[in-house]
């Protein structure tokens, strides 16, 4: 990665990444192929989790409830785990939330992608931050079962980051973050803050979502905010609600000086990030345009660049009738200047491909932006050919990413941004810079 240092004298950079997503995606390479080819990775509700499928599918016939489609974005490898590899007994492994298991596997791959030997890190002072939420796996601790004795560590949210640090032997901060759907982007922000503060020299950060129960489908059925047709259609006039998905993503962060001294490949610079809250006023779960606008402006200020340089915005884009218009209003006020002469920023959401991966959604969007930057192309957002009429598209330069197209750099740099918003009022935003890589992109 050539070019002058952006984002301060010694910015935090991303030097490794790993991902698992629906449709058998298990690497950045396969993830990019799916995005570039506009593939939808949605499948039927899982048949191997003992979910009450008939009851779920009939719920829409109950007054006050909406239909639950036989669809979602599910990890095909959620149940796969090699406990011996990580020094865990089979009895303990089965009592562990699969979010712990998948997170350990993906973190290991991210470390390898950064050019490090995961088996040689014991005693290293690196940190780990992971976004995760409770998704109801296994029996309660209060229930006497064959898994008693392992349910405390098996169900604790803190064990997601803790398992990663334990398996690698990392001695730095190890923190699981639950800001619901803003979890992974909040984790990235906190990891970068810790590196800048000297709490650790490098860190793992990301998020995980594996649904141990159909609870999220039931909750949104009651709230009438669930997709009725089995598709997640961000910013579309055809959207009827969100569709739940799963996934995991982990990145490796460190100072640029350290990356260069160790010869690490640099995917991009984290120019700036911010996390805020909606505050009081509207109900807790209702998004705030004002808070999101304030957040974006603060992140851009920290990044030290004007909004007009940003060419790709990976939005939250859940496809809900309340969330999308509120988010679009904030994005238009910040990134949608009508005076831009470069065609304007492109907007998309990977939820159109994989569904809403909740606590992992932000990191999956961030990795998408990094891959777009590395390959010099913007991947299309599905279902964007009929934009919502909730905003006046003629009054903004912001445009939905409707096709696979070249992403032209500005003075050798591509600038992108990522948003995540949580149902408990937490908002997160990050601004990235990706100087043009060499021709042989190997991601």
Short mmCIF file of C-alpha atoms in Angstrom, two decimals:
data_model
loop_
_atom_site.label_atom_id
_atom_site.label_comp_id
_atom_site.label_asym_id
_atom_site.label_seq_id
_atom_site.Cartn_x
_atom_site.Cartn_y
_atom_site.Cartn_z
CA UNK A 1 0.00 0.00 0.00
CA UNK A 2 1.69 3.14 -1.20
CA UNK A 3 0.92 6.79 -0.64
CA UNK A 4 1.11 9.34 2.14
CA UNK A 5 -0.19 8.55 5.59
CA UNK A 6 -3.85 9.41 5.99
CA UNK A 7 -5.79 9.75 9.23
CA UNK A 8 -3.01 11.16 11.44
CA UNK A 9 0.69 10.52 11.72
CA UNK A 10 0.27 6.84 12.61
CA UNK A 11 -3.30 5.69 11.92
CA UNK A 12 -4.91 2.43 12.91
CA UNK A 13 -4.99 0.06 9.95
CA UNK A 14 -6.66 -3.24 9.08
CA UNK A 15 -4.16 -5.99 8.27
CA UNK A 16 -6.22 -9.18 8.43
CA UNK A 17 -9.80 -10.33 8.00
CA UNK A 18 -11.93 -13.44 7.98
CA UNK A 19 -15.60 -14.05 7.40
CA UNK A 20 -18.34 -16.66 7.46
CA UNK A 21 -21.70 -15.93 5.87
CA UNK A 22 -24.76 -17.82 4.58
CA UNK A 23 -24.48 -19.84 1.40
CA UNK A 24 -21.32 -21.63 2.48
CA UNK A 25 -19.21 -18.45 2.49
CA UNK A 26 -16.06 -19.15 4.52
CA UNK A 27 -13.45 -16.72 3.20
CA UNK A 28 -13.10 -13.14 1.93
CA UNK A 29 -12.57 -14.58 -1.56
CA UNK A 30 -15.88 -16.49 -1.63
CA UNK A 31 -17.61 -13.54 0.05
CA UNK A 32 -16.40 -11.20 -2.68
CA UNK A 33 -17.48 -13.59 -5.42
CA UNK A 34 -21.01 -13.68 -4.01
CA UNK A 35 -21.18 -9.89 -3.72
CA UNK A 36 -19.73 -9.22 -7.17
CA UNK A 37 -22.10 -11.75 -8.76
CA UNK A 38 -25.18 -10.26 -7.04
CA UNK A 39 -26.03 -13.56 -5.37
CA UNK A 40 -28.76 -13.78 -2.78
CA UNK A 41 -27.67 -16.22 -0.06
CA UNK A 42 -31.05 -16.77 1.57
CA UNK A 43 -32.33 -20.25 2.34
CA UNK A 44 -35.17 -21.99 4.22
CA UNK A 45 -35.49 -22.00 7.99
CA UNK A 46 -33.12 -24.62 9.45
CA UNK A 47 -34.46 -28.13 9.82
CA UNK A 48 -31.71 -29.32 12.20
CA UNK A 49 -32.30 -27.00 15.19
CA UNK A 50 -35.57 -28.44 16.51
CA UNK A 51 -37.45 -25.21 15.84
CA UNK A 52 -41.27 -25.52 15.85
CA UNK A 53 -41.57 -24.80 12.15
CA UNK A 54 -45.28 -25.55 11.77
CA UNK A 55 -46.14 -23.25 14.68
CA UNK A 56 -43.90 -20.52 13.32
CA UNK A 57 -45.40 -20.69 9.87
CA UNK A 58 -48.93 -20.59 11.28
CA UNK A 59 -48.31 -17.62 13.56
CA UNK A 60 -49.46 -15.12 10.92
CA UNK A 61 -52.98 -16.49 11.15
CA UNK A 62 -53.20 -15.18 14.72
CA UNK A 63 -54.69 -11.66 14.96
CA UNK A 64 -52.02 -9.06 15.59
CA UNK A 65 -49.19 -11.18 14.16
CA UNK A 66 -47.61 -11.16 10.70
CA UNK A 67 -46.46 -14.13 8.63
CA UNK A 68 -43.04 -15.66 9.22
CA UNK A 69 -41.57 -16.67 5.87
CA UNK A 70 -39.70 -19.92 5.46
CA UNK A 71 -36.53 -17.96 4.77
CA UNK A 72 -33.43 -16.43 6.32
CA UNK A 73 -29.69 -16.23 5.97
CA UNK A 74 -28.29 -19.18 7.92
CA UNK A 75 -24.76 -20.47 8.42
CA UNK A 76 -24.52 -23.99 7.05
CA UNK A 77 -21.47 -24.62 9.25
CA UNK A 78 -22.90 -23.32 12.53
CA UNK A 79 -22.84 -26.79 14.10
CA UNK A 80 -19.36 -27.68 12.85
CA UNK A 81 -16.57 -27.44 15.42
CA UNK A 82 -13.36 -29.29 16.26
CA UNK A 83 -13.16 -29.08 20.07
CA UNK A 84 -9.85 -30.94 20.30
CA UNK A 85 -8.21 -28.37 18.03
CA UNK A 86 -9.04 -25.66 20.58
CA UNK A 87 -8.34 -27.82 23.63
CA UNK A 88 -11.99 -28.19 24.62
CA UNK A 89 -13.71 -31.40 25.67
CA UNK A 90 -16.70 -32.58 23.60
CA UNK A 91 -18.99 -32.30 26.67
CA UNK A 92 -18.03 -28.68 27.22
CA UNK A 93 -18.20 -27.87 23.50
CA UNK A 94 -21.81 -28.97 23.08
CA UNK A 95 -22.83 -26.74 26.01
CA UNK A 96 -21.16 -23.71 24.40
CA UNK A 97 -23.24 -21.22 22.48
CA UNK A 98 -22.35 -21.82 18.80
CA UNK A 99 -21.53 -18.13 18.65
CA UNK A 100 -18.47 -18.92 20.76
CA UNK A 101 -17.45 -21.78 18.50
CA UNK A 102 -17.84 -19.91 15.21
CA UNK A 103 -16.13 -16.81 16.63
CA UNK A 104 -13.08 -18.83 17.67
CA UNK A 105 -12.81 -20.38 14.21
CA UNK A 106 -13.15 -17.08 12.35
CA UNK A 107 -10.74 -15.26 14.68
CA UNK A 108 -8.11 -17.95 14.04
CA UNK A 109 -8.45 -17.41 10.29
CA UNK A 110 -8.22 -13.62 10.67
CA UNK A 111 -4.93 -14.00 12.53
CA UNK A 112 -3.62 -16.26 9.78
CA UNK A 113 -4.75 -13.75 7.14
CA UNK A 114 -2.66 -11.11 8.92
CA UNK A 115 0.42 -13.25 8.39
CA UNK A 116 0.66 -14.38 12.01
CA UNK A 117 0.86 -17.89 13.43
CA UNK A 118 -2.13 -18.29 15.77
CA UNK A 119 -0.37 -21.14 17.58
CA UNK A 120 2.58 -18.91 18.48
CA UNK A 121 0.76 -16.05 20.23
CA UNK A 122 0.64 -17.41 23.78
CA UNK A 123 1.55 -14.55 26.12
CA UNK A 124 1.00 -11.79 23.54
CA UNK A 125 -0.64 -8.63 24.88
CA UNK A 126 -3.14 -8.28 22.03
CA UNK A 127 -6.77 -7.36 22.77
CA UNK A 128 -10.07 -8.75 21.55
CA UNK A 129 -13.42 -7.02 21.15
CA UNK A 130 -16.45 -8.90 19.79
CA UNK A 131 -20.02 -7.78 19.15
CA UNK A 132 -22.58 -10.38 20.22
CA UNK A 133 -26.10 -10.63 21.61
CA UNK A 134 -28.05 -13.24 23.55
CA UNK A 135 -29.82 -15.53 21.09
CA UNK A 136 -31.13 -18.25 23.41
CA UNK A 137 -28.99 -21.35 22.89
CA UNK A 138 -29.47 -24.35 25.12
CA UNK A 139 -31.24 -24.89 28.45
CA UNK A 140 -31.31 -22.27 31.16
CA UNK A 141 -28.75 -22.53 33.95
CA UNK A 142 -31.68 -22.96 36.34
CA UNK A 143 -32.70 -26.15 34.54
CA UNK A 144 -30.92 -29.28 35.73
CA UNK A 145 -29.60 -31.01 32.61
CA UNK A 146 -26.72 -33.01 31.19
CA UNK A 147 -25.08 -29.68 30.40
CA UNK A 148 -25.13 -28.33 33.96
CA UNK A 149 -21.68 -27.25 35.05
CA UNK A 150 -20.85 -25.81 31.64
CA UNK A 151 -23.82 -23.48 31.10
CA UNK A 152 -22.26 -20.49 32.87
CA UNK A 153 -19.32 -20.22 30.48
CA UNK A 154 -21.38 -21.74 27.68
CA UNK A 155 -24.00 -18.99 27.71
CA UNK A 156 -22.08 -15.92 28.95
CA UNK A 157 -21.72 -13.19 26.34
CA UNK A 158 -18.30 -12.34 27.72
CA UNK A 159 -17.14 -15.82 26.79
CA UNK A 160 -17.23 -14.98 23.06
CA UNK A 161 -14.24 -12.64 23.35
CA UNK A 162 -12.91 -14.62 26.29
CA UNK A 163 -12.80 -17.89 24.36
CA UNK A 164 -10.85 -16.23 21.55
CA UNK A 165 -8.31 -14.70 23.92
CA UNK A 166 -8.04 -17.96 25.85
CA UNK A 167 -7.54 -20.12 22.77
CA UNK A 168 -4.82 -17.83 21.41
CA UNK A 169 -3.24 -17.01 24.77
CA UNK A 170 -3.81 -13.26 24.43
CA UNK A 171 -3.26 -11.20 27.59
CA UNK A 172 -4.75 -7.85 26.53
CA UNK A 173 -8.31 -6.56 27.07
CA UNK A 174 -10.96 -9.13 26.15
CA UNK A 175 -14.43 -7.64 25.88
CA UNK A 176 -17.73 -8.78 24.41
CA UNK A 177 -19.94 -5.89 23.32
CA UNK A 178 -23.73 -5.98 23.26
CA UNK A 179 -25.17 -2.91 21.57
CA UNK A 180 -27.51 -5.23 19.63
CA UNK A 181 -27.26 -4.60 15.88
CA UNK A 182 -24.50 -2.01 16.36
CA UNK A 183 -22.37 -4.53 18.27
CA UNK A 184 -19.59 -5.37 15.85
CA UNK A 185 -19.00 -1.81 14.66
CA UNK A 186 -18.96 -0.68 18.30
CA UNK A 187 -16.37 -3.39 18.95
CA UNK A 188 -14.20 -2.12 16.09
CA UNK A 189 -14.43 1.43 17.46
CA UNK A 190 -13.47 0.34 20.97
CA UNK A 191 -10.55 -1.73 19.71
CA UNK A 192 -9.18 1.21 17.73
CA UNK A 193 -9.55 3.52 20.74
CA UNK A 194 -7.64 1.01 22.88
CA UNK A 195 -4.81 0.78 20.36
CA UNK A 196 -4.52 4.55 20.17
CA UNK A 197 -4.50 4.74 23.97
CA UNK A 198 -1.73 2.15 24.23
CA UNK A 199 -3.85 -0.50 25.95
CA UNK A 200 -2.58 -2.99 23.38
CA UNK A 201 -0.36 -2.97 20.29
CA UNK A 202 -2.86 -4.83 18.14
CA UNK A 203 -6.30 -6.29 18.45
CA UNK A 204 -8.95 -8.55 17.02
CA UNK A 205 -12.37 -6.99 16.52
CA UNK A 206 -15.62 -8.13 14.95
CA UNK A 207 -18.94 -9.73 15.62
CA UNK A 208 -20.92 -12.94 15.55
CA UNK A 209 -24.55 -13.97 15.12
CA UNK A 210 -25.88 -17.52 15.26
CA UNK A 211 -29.53 -17.89 16.23
CA UNK A 212 -30.03 -20.53 18.90
CA UNK A 213 -33.80 -20.08 18.74
CA UNK A 214 -36.38 -18.50 16.40
CA UNK A 215 -37.01 -15.78 18.98
CA UNK A 216 -36.07 -12.90 16.67
CA UNK A 217 -38.54 -14.10 14.05
CA UNK A 218 -41.29 -14.30 16.67
CA UNK A 219 -40.50 -10.86 18.10
CA UNK A 220 -40.62 -9.15 14.71
CA UNK A 221 -43.72 -11.08 13.69
CA UNK A 222 -45.49 -9.53 16.66
CA UNK A 223 -44.09 -6.10 15.76
CA UNK A 224 -45.18 -6.53 12.11
CA UNK A 225 -41.67 -5.61 10.97
CA UNK A 226 -40.68 -8.90 9.35
CA UNK A 227 -40.33 -9.43 5.61
CA UNK A 228 -43.42 -11.10 4.20
CA UNK A 229 -41.81 -12.44 1.02
CA UNK A 230 -38.52 -13.93 2.27
CA UNK A 231 -36.27 -11.16 0.94
CA UNK A 232 -34.46 -8.30 2.65
CA UNK A 233 -34.94 -5.23 0.45
CA UNK A 234 -32.98 -2.26 1.87
CA UNK A 235 -34.15 1.19 0.75
CA UNK A 236 -36.68 -0.34 -1.64
CA UNK A 237 -40.26 0.66 -2.30
CA UNK A 238 -41.05 -3.07 -2.35
CA UNK A 239 -39.78 -3.74 1.15
CA UNK A 240 -42.17 -5.17 3.73
CA UNK A 241 -39.74 -5.59 6.62
CA UNK A 242 -36.42 -7.11 7.56
CA UNK A 243 -35.27 -10.72 7.24
CA UNK A 244 -32.96 -12.26 9.82
CA UNK A 245 -29.60 -13.73 8.96
CA UNK A 246 -26.41 -15.00 10.55
CA UNK A 247 -22.71 -14.45 10.02
CA UNK A 248 -19.34 -13.72 11.55
CA UNK A 249 -16.50 -11.39 10.74
CA UNK A 250 -13.21 -10.57 12.45
CA UNK A 251 -10.52 -8.06 11.48
CA UNK A 252 -7.01 -7.47 12.80
CA UNK A 253 -6.11 -3.90 13.76
CA UNK A 254 -2.77 -2.24 14.56
CA UNK A 255 -0.87 1.00 14.03
CA UNK A 256 0.39 1.58 10.51
CA UNK A 257 4.00 1.94 11.69
CA UNK A 258 3.80 -1.52 13.27
CA UNK A 259 2.21 -3.00 10.15
CA UNK A 260 4.93 -1.62 7.93
CA UNK A 261 7.75 -2.70 10.24
CA UNK A 262 6.38 -6.26 10.29
CA UNK A 263 5.60 -6.35 6.57
CA UNK A 264 1.87 -6.85 7.03
CA UNK A 265 -0.50 -6.29 4.12
CA UNK A 266 -2.71 -3.27 4.77
CA UNK A 267 -6.32 -3.50 3.57
CA UNK A 268 -7.30 -0.04 4.69
CA UNK A 269 -7.01 2.70 7.30
CA UNK A 270 -9.65 3.33 9.92
CA UNK A 271 -9.68 7.09 9.60
CA UNK A 272 -12.30 7.69 12.25
CA UNK A 273 -15.20 6.09 14.09
CA UNK A 274 -17.80 7.20 16.58
CA UNK A 275 -20.56 5.67 18.72
CA UNK A 276 -23.52 7.59 20.19
CA UNK A 277 -27.06 7.12 21.47
CA UNK A 278 -30.44 8.49 20.45
CA UNK A 279 -31.19 9.82 23.92
CA UNK A 280 -34.72 10.18 25.22
CA UNK A 281 -37.83 11.29 23.36
CA UNK A 282 -39.14 8.60 21.02
CA UNK A 283 -39.57 4.98 22.19
CA UNK A 284 -36.28 3.11 22.73
CA UNK A 285 -36.44 1.06 19.52
CA UNK A 286 -37.31 3.98 17.22
CA UNK A 287 -34.30 5.26 15.21
CA UNK A 288 -33.30 8.93 15.35
CA UNK A 289 -32.34 10.83 12.20
CA UNK A 290 -30.86 13.62 14.30
CA UNK A 291 -28.64 11.24 16.27
CA UNK A 292 -27.47 9.47 13.13
CA UNK A 293 -26.66 12.74 11.39
CA UNK A 294 -24.73 13.93 14.44
CA UNK A 295 -22.86 10.64 14.57
CA UNK A 296 -21.83 10.75 10.91
CA UNK A 297 -20.64 14.34 11.14
CA UNK A 298 -18.60 13.52 14.25
CA UNK A 299 -16.99 10.50 12.55
CA UNK A 300 -16.12 12.56 9.47
CA UNK A 301 -14.65 15.27 11.69
CA UNK A 302 -12.42 12.74 13.44
CA UNK A 303 -11.45 11.25 10.08
CA UNK A 304 -10.45 14.68 8.86
CA UNK A 305 -12.03 14.42 5.42
CA UNK A 306 -15.04 16.08 3.77
CA UNK A 307 -18.09 13.94 3.09
CA UNK A 308 -17.68 14.62 -0.63
CA UNK A 309 -14.65 12.30 -0.78
CA UNK A 310 -16.63 9.25 0.27
CA UNK A 311 -17.54 7.13 -2.75
CA UNK A 312 -19.29 4.19 -1.08
CA UNK A 313 -21.57 4.14 1.94
CA UNK A 314 -22.47 0.74 3.37
CA UNK A 315 -25.68 1.57 5.16
CA UNK A 316 -27.52 -0.26 7.89
CA UNK A 317 -30.48 -0.78 5.54
CA UNK A 318 -32.72 -3.24 7.36
CA UNK A 319 -35.65 -2.86 4.98
CA UNK A 320 -38.05 -1.75 7.70
CA UNK A 321 -40.61 1.02 7.02
CA UNK A 322 -39.40 3.04 10.02
CA UNK A 323 -35.66 2.41 9.98
CA UNK A 324 -34.80 2.97 6.33
CA UNK A 325 -36.43 6.41 5.90
CA UNK A 326 -34.87 7.69 9.14
CA UNK A 327 -31.44 6.49 8.07
CA UNK A 328 -31.80 7.83 4.53
CA UNK A 329 -32.68 11.27 5.83
CA UNK A 330 -29.44 11.37 7.82
CA UNK A 331 -27.34 9.98 4.95
CA UNK A 332 -28.74 12.50 2.50
CA UNK A 333 -27.97 15.37 4.86
CA UNK A 334 -24.36 14.22 5.25
CA UNK A 335 -23.29 12.34 2.13
CA UNK A 336 -25.90 13.50 -0.37
CA UNK A 337 -24.81 17.01 -1.29
CA UNK A 338 -26.63 17.91 -4.52
CA UNK A 339 -23.62 19.98 -5.65
CA UNK A 340 -21.29 17.00 -6.02
CA UNK A 341 -19.93 16.77 -9.55
CA UNK A 342 -18.53 13.23 -9.41
CA UNK A 343 -21.84 11.40 -9.68
CA UNK A 344 -22.29 11.16 -5.93
CA UNK A 345 -21.69 8.43 -3.38
CA UNK A 346 -23.17 4.99 -3.91
CA UNK A 347 -25.27 3.43 -1.15
CA UNK A 348 -25.90 -0.23 -0.45
CA UNK A 349 -26.46 -2.83 2.23
CA UNK A 350 -25.12 -6.38 2.34
CA UNK A 351 -28.33 -7.36 4.13
CA UNK A 352 -29.84 -7.57 0.66
CA UNK A 353 -27.58 -10.60 0.06
CA UNK A 354 -27.55 -12.34 3.43
CA UNK A 355 -30.31 -10.91 5.58
CA UNK A 356 -29.86 -8.94 8.79
CA UNK A 357 -27.03 -10.58 10.73
CA UNK A 358 -27.76 -8.50 13.83
CA UNK A 359 -24.61 -8.06 15.99
CA UNK A 360 -22.42 -9.18 13.04
CA UNK A 361 -24.05 -6.90 10.48
CA UNK A 362 -21.62 -3.99 10.86
CA UNK A 363 -18.45 -6.04 10.46
CA UNK A 364 -19.89 -7.86 7.44
CA UNK A 365 -20.59 -4.47 5.90
CA UNK A 366 -17.12 -3.19 6.77
CA UNK A 367 -15.44 -6.21 5.20
CA UNK A 368 -17.61 -5.68 2.11
CA UNK A 369 -16.27 -2.11 1.80
CA UNK A 370 -12.68 -3.32 2.23
CA UNK A 371 -13.18 -5.89 -0.53
CA UNK A 372 -14.75 -3.32 -2.84
CA UNK A 373 -11.76 -1.08 -2.23
CA UNK A 374 -9.26 -3.87 -2.81
CA UNK A 375 -10.92 -4.89 -6.09
CA UNK A 376 -11.66 -1.36 -7.25
CA UNK A 377 -15.33 -2.06 -7.87
CA UNK A 378 -18.59 -1.36 -6.07
CA UNK A 379 -20.71 -4.44 -5.56
CA UNK A 380 -24.42 -3.90 -6.24
CA UNK A 381 -27.08 -3.83 -3.56
CA UNK A 382 -29.90 -6.22 -4.45
CA UNK A 383 -33.51 -5.04 -4.92
CA UNK A 384 -32.37 -1.46 -5.55
CA UNK A 385 -34.04 -0.97 -8.92
CA UNK A 386 -37.19 0.44 -7.30
CA UNK A 387 -36.02 2.89 -4.61
CA UNK A 388 -38.26 3.89 -1.75
CA UNK A 389 -40.40 6.97 -2.29
CA UNK A 390 -39.85 8.04 1.31
CA UNK A 391 -37.13 10.45 0.15
CA UNK A 392 -36.71 12.79 -2.82
CA UNK A 393 -33.94 11.19 -4.85
CA UNK A 394 -33.92 14.14 -7.27
CA UNK A 395 -32.75 16.42 -4.47
CA UNK A 396 -29.65 14.41 -3.57
CA UNK A 397 -26.49 13.11 -5.20
CA UNK A 398 -26.69 9.91 -3.13
CA UNK A 399 -27.58 6.93 -5.33
CA UNK A 400 -28.29 3.27 -4.66
CA UNK A 401 -25.62 0.89 -5.94
CA UNK A 402 -27.65 -0.82 -8.66
CA UNK A 403 -24.86 -2.47 -10.64
CA UNK A 404 -21.30 -3.78 -10.48
CA UNK A 405 -19.22 -0.78 -11.45
CA UNK A 406 -15.68 0.60 -11.18
CA UNK A 407 -14.86 2.58 -8.04
CA UNK A 408 -12.57 5.38 -9.10
CA UNK A 409 -10.04 6.51 -6.47
CA UNK A 410 -9.46 10.13 -5.48
CA UNK A 411 -5.73 10.89 -5.68
CA UNK A 412 -5.01 7.19 -5.34
CA UNK A 413 -7.37 6.57 -2.42
CA UNK A 414 -10.88 5.12 -2.15
CA UNK A 415 -12.93 6.40 0.78
CA UNK A 416 -15.82 4.44 2.24
CA UNK A 417 -18.12 4.55 5.25
CA UNK A 418 -20.13 2.02 7.27
CA UNK A 419 -23.17 2.49 9.54
CA UNK A 420 -24.83 0.30 12.17
CA UNK A 421 -27.78 1.11 14.41
CA UNK A 422 -29.03 -0.87 17.38
CA UNK A 423 -32.57 -1.43 18.59
CA UNK A 424 -31.55 -0.13 22.03
CA UNK A 425 -30.64 3.28 20.58
CA UNK A 426 -26.89 2.86 20.01
CA UNK A 427 -25.50 4.08 16.69
CA UNK A 428 -22.04 3.44 15.20
CA UNK A 429 -20.26 4.82 12.12
CA UNK A 430 -16.78 4.29 10.67
CA UNK A 431 -14.87 6.03 7.88
CA UNK A 432 -12.26 4.07 5.92
CA UNK A 433 -9.50 4.94 3.45
CA UNK A 434 -8.18 2.34 1.01
CA UNK A 435 -5.18 3.48 -1.04
CA UNK A 436 -5.01 1.63 -4.35
CA UNK A 437 -3.45 -1.80 -4.01
CA UNK A 438 -1.18 -3.55 -6.47
CA UNK A 439 -2.76 -5.15 -9.51
CA UNK A 440 -2.68 -8.72 -8.18
CA UNK A 441 -5.39 -8.49 -5.56
CA UNK A 442 -5.44 -11.78 -3.66
CA UNK A 443 -8.53 -11.50 -1.46
#
